[in-house]
Tab-separated table of C-alpha atoms in Angstrom:
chain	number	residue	atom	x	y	z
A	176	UNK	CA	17.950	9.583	1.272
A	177	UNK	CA	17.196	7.101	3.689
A	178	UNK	CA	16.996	3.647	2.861
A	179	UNK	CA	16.193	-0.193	3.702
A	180	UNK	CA	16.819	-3.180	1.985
A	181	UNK	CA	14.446	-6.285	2.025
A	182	UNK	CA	14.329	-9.444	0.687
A	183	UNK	CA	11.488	-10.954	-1.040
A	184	UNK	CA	10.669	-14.502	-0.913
A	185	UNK	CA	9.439	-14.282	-4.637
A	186	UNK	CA	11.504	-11.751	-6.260
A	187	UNK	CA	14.793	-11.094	-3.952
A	188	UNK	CA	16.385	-8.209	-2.617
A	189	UNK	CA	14.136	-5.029	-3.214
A	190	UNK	CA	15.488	-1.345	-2.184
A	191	UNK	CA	13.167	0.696	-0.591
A	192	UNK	CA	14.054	4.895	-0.710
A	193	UNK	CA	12.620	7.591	0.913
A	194	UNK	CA	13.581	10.834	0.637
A	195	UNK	CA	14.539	12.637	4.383
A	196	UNK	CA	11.323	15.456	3.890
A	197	UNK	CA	9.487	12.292	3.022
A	198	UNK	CA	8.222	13.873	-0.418
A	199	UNK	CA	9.263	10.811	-2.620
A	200	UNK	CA	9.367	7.232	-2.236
A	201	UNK	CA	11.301	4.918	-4.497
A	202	UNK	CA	10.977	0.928	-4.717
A	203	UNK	CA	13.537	-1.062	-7.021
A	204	UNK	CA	14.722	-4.370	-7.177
A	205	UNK	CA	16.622	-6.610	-9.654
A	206	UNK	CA	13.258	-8.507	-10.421
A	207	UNK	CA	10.798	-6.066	-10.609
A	208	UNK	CA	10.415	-2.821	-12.223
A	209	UNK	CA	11.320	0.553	-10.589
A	210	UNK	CA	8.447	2.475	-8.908
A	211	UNK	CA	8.005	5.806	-7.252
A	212	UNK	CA	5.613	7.940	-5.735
A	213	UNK	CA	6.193	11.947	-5.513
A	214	UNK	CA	4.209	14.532	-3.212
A	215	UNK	CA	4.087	17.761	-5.664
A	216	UNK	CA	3.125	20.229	-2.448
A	217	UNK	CA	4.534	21.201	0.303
A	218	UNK	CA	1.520	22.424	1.729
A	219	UNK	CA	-0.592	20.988	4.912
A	220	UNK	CA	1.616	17.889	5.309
A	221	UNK	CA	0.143	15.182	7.652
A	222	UNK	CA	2.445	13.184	9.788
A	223	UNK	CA	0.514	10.581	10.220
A	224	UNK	CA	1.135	9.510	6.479
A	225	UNK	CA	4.747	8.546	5.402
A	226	UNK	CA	3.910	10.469	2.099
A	227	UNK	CA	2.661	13.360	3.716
A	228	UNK	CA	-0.556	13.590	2.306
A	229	UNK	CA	-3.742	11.502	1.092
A	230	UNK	CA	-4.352	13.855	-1.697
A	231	UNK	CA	-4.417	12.177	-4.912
A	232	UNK	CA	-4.106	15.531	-6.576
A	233	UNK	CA	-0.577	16.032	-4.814
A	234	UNK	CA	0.794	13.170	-6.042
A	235	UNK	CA	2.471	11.564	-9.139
A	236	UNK	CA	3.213	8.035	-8.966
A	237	UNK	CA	5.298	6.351	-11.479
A	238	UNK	CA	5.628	2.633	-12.122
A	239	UNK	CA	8.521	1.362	-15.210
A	240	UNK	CA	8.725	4.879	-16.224
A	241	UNK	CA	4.780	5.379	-16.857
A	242	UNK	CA	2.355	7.256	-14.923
A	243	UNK	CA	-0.165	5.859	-13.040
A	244	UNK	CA	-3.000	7.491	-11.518
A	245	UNK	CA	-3.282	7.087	-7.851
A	246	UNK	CA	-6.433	7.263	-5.577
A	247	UNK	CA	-5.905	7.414	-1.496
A	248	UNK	CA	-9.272	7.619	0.487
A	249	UNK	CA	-8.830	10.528	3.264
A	250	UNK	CA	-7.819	8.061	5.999
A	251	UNK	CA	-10.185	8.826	9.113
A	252	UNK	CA	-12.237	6.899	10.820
A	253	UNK	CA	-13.897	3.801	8.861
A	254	UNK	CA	-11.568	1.626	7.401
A	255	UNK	CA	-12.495	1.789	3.906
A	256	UNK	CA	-11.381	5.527	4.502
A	257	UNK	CA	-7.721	4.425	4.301
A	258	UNK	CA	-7.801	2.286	0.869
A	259	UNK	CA	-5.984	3.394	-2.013
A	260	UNK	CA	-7.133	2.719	-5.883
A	261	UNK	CA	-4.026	2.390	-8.667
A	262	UNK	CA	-5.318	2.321	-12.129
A	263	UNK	CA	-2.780	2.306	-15.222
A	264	UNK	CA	-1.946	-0.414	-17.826
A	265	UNK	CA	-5.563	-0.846	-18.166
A	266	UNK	CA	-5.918	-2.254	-15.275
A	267	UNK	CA	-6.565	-1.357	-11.568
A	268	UNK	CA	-5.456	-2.307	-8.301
A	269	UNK	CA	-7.220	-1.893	-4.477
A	270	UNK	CA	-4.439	-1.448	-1.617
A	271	UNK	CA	-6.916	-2.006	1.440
A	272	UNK	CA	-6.773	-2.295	5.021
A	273	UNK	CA	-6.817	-6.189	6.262
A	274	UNK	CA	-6.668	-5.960	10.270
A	275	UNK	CA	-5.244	-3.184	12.113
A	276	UNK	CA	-1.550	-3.727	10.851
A	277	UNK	CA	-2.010	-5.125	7.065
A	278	UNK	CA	-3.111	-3.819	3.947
A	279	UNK	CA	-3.793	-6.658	1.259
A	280	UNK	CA	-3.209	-5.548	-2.317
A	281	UNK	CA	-6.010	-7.361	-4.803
A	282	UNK	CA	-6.648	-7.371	-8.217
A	283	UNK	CA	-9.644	-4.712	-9.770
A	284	UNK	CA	-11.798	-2.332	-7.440
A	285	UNK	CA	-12.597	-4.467	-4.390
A	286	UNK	CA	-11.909	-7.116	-2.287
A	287	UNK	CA	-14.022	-10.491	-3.389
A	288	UNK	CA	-12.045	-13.030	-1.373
A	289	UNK	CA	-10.281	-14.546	-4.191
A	290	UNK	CA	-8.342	-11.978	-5.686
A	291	UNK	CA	-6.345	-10.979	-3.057
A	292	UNK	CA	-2.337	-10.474	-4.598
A	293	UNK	CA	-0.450	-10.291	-1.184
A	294	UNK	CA	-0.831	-9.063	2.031
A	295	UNK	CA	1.640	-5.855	2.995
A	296	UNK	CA	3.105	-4.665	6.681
A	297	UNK	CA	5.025	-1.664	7.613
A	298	UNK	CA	6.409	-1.329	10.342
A	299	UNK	CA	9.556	1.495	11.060
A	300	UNK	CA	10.220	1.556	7.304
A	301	UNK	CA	10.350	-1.975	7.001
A	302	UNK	CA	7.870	-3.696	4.221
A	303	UNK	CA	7.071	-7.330	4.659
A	304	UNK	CA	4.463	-9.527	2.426
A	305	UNK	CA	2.886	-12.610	2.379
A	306	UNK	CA	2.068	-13.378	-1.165
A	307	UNK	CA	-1.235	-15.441	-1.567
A	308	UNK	CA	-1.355	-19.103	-1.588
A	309	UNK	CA	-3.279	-21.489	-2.862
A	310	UNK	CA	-6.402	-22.827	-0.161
A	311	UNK	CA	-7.293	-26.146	-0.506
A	312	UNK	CA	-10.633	-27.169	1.600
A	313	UNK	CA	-12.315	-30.907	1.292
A	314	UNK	CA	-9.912	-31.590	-2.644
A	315	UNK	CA	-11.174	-28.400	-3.976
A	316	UNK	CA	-8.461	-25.704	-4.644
A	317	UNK	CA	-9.863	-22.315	-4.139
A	318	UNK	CA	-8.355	-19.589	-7.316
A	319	UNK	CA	-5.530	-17.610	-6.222
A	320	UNK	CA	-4.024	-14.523	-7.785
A	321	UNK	CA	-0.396	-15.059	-9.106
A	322	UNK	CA	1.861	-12.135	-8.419
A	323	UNK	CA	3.726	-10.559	-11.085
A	324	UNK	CA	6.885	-8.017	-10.648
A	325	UNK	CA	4.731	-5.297	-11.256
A	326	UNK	CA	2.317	-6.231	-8.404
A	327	UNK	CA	4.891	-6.388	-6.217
A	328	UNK	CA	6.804	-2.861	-7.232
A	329	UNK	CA	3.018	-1.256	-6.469
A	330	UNK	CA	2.429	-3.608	-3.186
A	331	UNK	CA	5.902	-2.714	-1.609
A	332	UNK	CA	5.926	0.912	-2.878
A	333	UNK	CA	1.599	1.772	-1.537
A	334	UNK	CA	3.096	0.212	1.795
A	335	UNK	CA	5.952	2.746	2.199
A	336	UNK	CA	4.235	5.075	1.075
A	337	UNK	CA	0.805	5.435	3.152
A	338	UNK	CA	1.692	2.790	6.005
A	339	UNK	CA	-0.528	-0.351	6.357
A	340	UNK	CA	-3.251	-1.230	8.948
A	341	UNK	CA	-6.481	0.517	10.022
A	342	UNK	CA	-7.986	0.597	13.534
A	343	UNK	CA	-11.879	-0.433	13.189
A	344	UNK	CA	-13.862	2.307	13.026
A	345	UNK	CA	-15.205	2.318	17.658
A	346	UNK	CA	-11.589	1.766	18.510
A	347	UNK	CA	-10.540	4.933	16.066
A	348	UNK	CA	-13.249	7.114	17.729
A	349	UNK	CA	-12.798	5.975	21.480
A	350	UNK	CA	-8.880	7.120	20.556
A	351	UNK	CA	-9.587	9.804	19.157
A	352	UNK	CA	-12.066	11.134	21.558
A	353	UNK	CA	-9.884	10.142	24.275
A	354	UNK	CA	-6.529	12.131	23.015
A	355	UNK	CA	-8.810	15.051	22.078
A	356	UNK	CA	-10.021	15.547	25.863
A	357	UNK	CA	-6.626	14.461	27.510
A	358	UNK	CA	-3.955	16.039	25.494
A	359	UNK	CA	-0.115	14.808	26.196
């Protein structure tokens, strides 16, 4: 199992675990609940995501010991294509792409500028966040979203999981067209 340890600037030291076949990620901590995310399938694995796959239907996530359901996009060229929608407790959570490195995690299913929990980069299995904080523009305070443990479990875990950051959608084309007719 490899493994990395980070420490939070709200909640301390949280463990990050990924299995070597990268089929199962773990996130733990002393101040936030224990998460994981399993890929059920062997087949088709993609490289490109730490998981191995974007297939909600190949996964099982797991957050406290309860199930929640998990909802990648396919991850191709817009980026919207490479959000990912967590609903359980009732709730529901929107881990989407922020700039070509970051994913910011938000409250509910989209980003409306003031629910925005923390924003997520990984970067050679290492998970950093910036949790939000409070704006202030001309006396007026503009609403932030408090993080709770559980937020951060899911923000750290989605990160290590499928990777953060999304190339606009020209740049993704131009790359792609480019390594498709010069291979190597």
């Amino acid at each position: 199992m490899l493994s990395c340890e980070v420490l939070d600037p709200l909640y301390g030291l949280i463990l990050l675990e990924r299995d070597p076949d990268g089929s199962r990620v773990t996130v733990s901590g002393d101040s936030i609940p224990t998460a994981s995310i399993n890929r059920t399938s062997d087949t088709a694995v993609r490289s490109d995501v730490p998981i191995g796959t974007r297939d909600g239907g190949q996964l099982r996530m797991t957050l406290d010991g309860n199930e929640f359901d998990v909802q990648p996009s396919l991850g191709r060229f817009s980026r919207r294509s490479y959000r990912v929608e967590v609903t359980g407790y009732g709730h529901s959570w929107l881990f989407t792409p922020a700039s070509p490195t970051a994913h910011r995690l938000v409250q509910g299913s989209r980003y409306t500028g003031h629910n925005m929990i923390g924003m997520f980069t990984a970067d050679d299995d290492v998970v950093t966040v910036e949790w939000a904080q409070e704006v202030r523009f001309a006396g007026a305070a503009a609403r932030k979203v408090d993080s709770a443990p559980l937020d951060c479990a899911l923000g750290y875990l989605l990160a290590a999981a499928f990777g953060t950051g999304a190339q606009l959608m020209l740049a993704a084309i131009v790359t792609g067209a480019t390594g498709a007719l010069f291979p190597g």
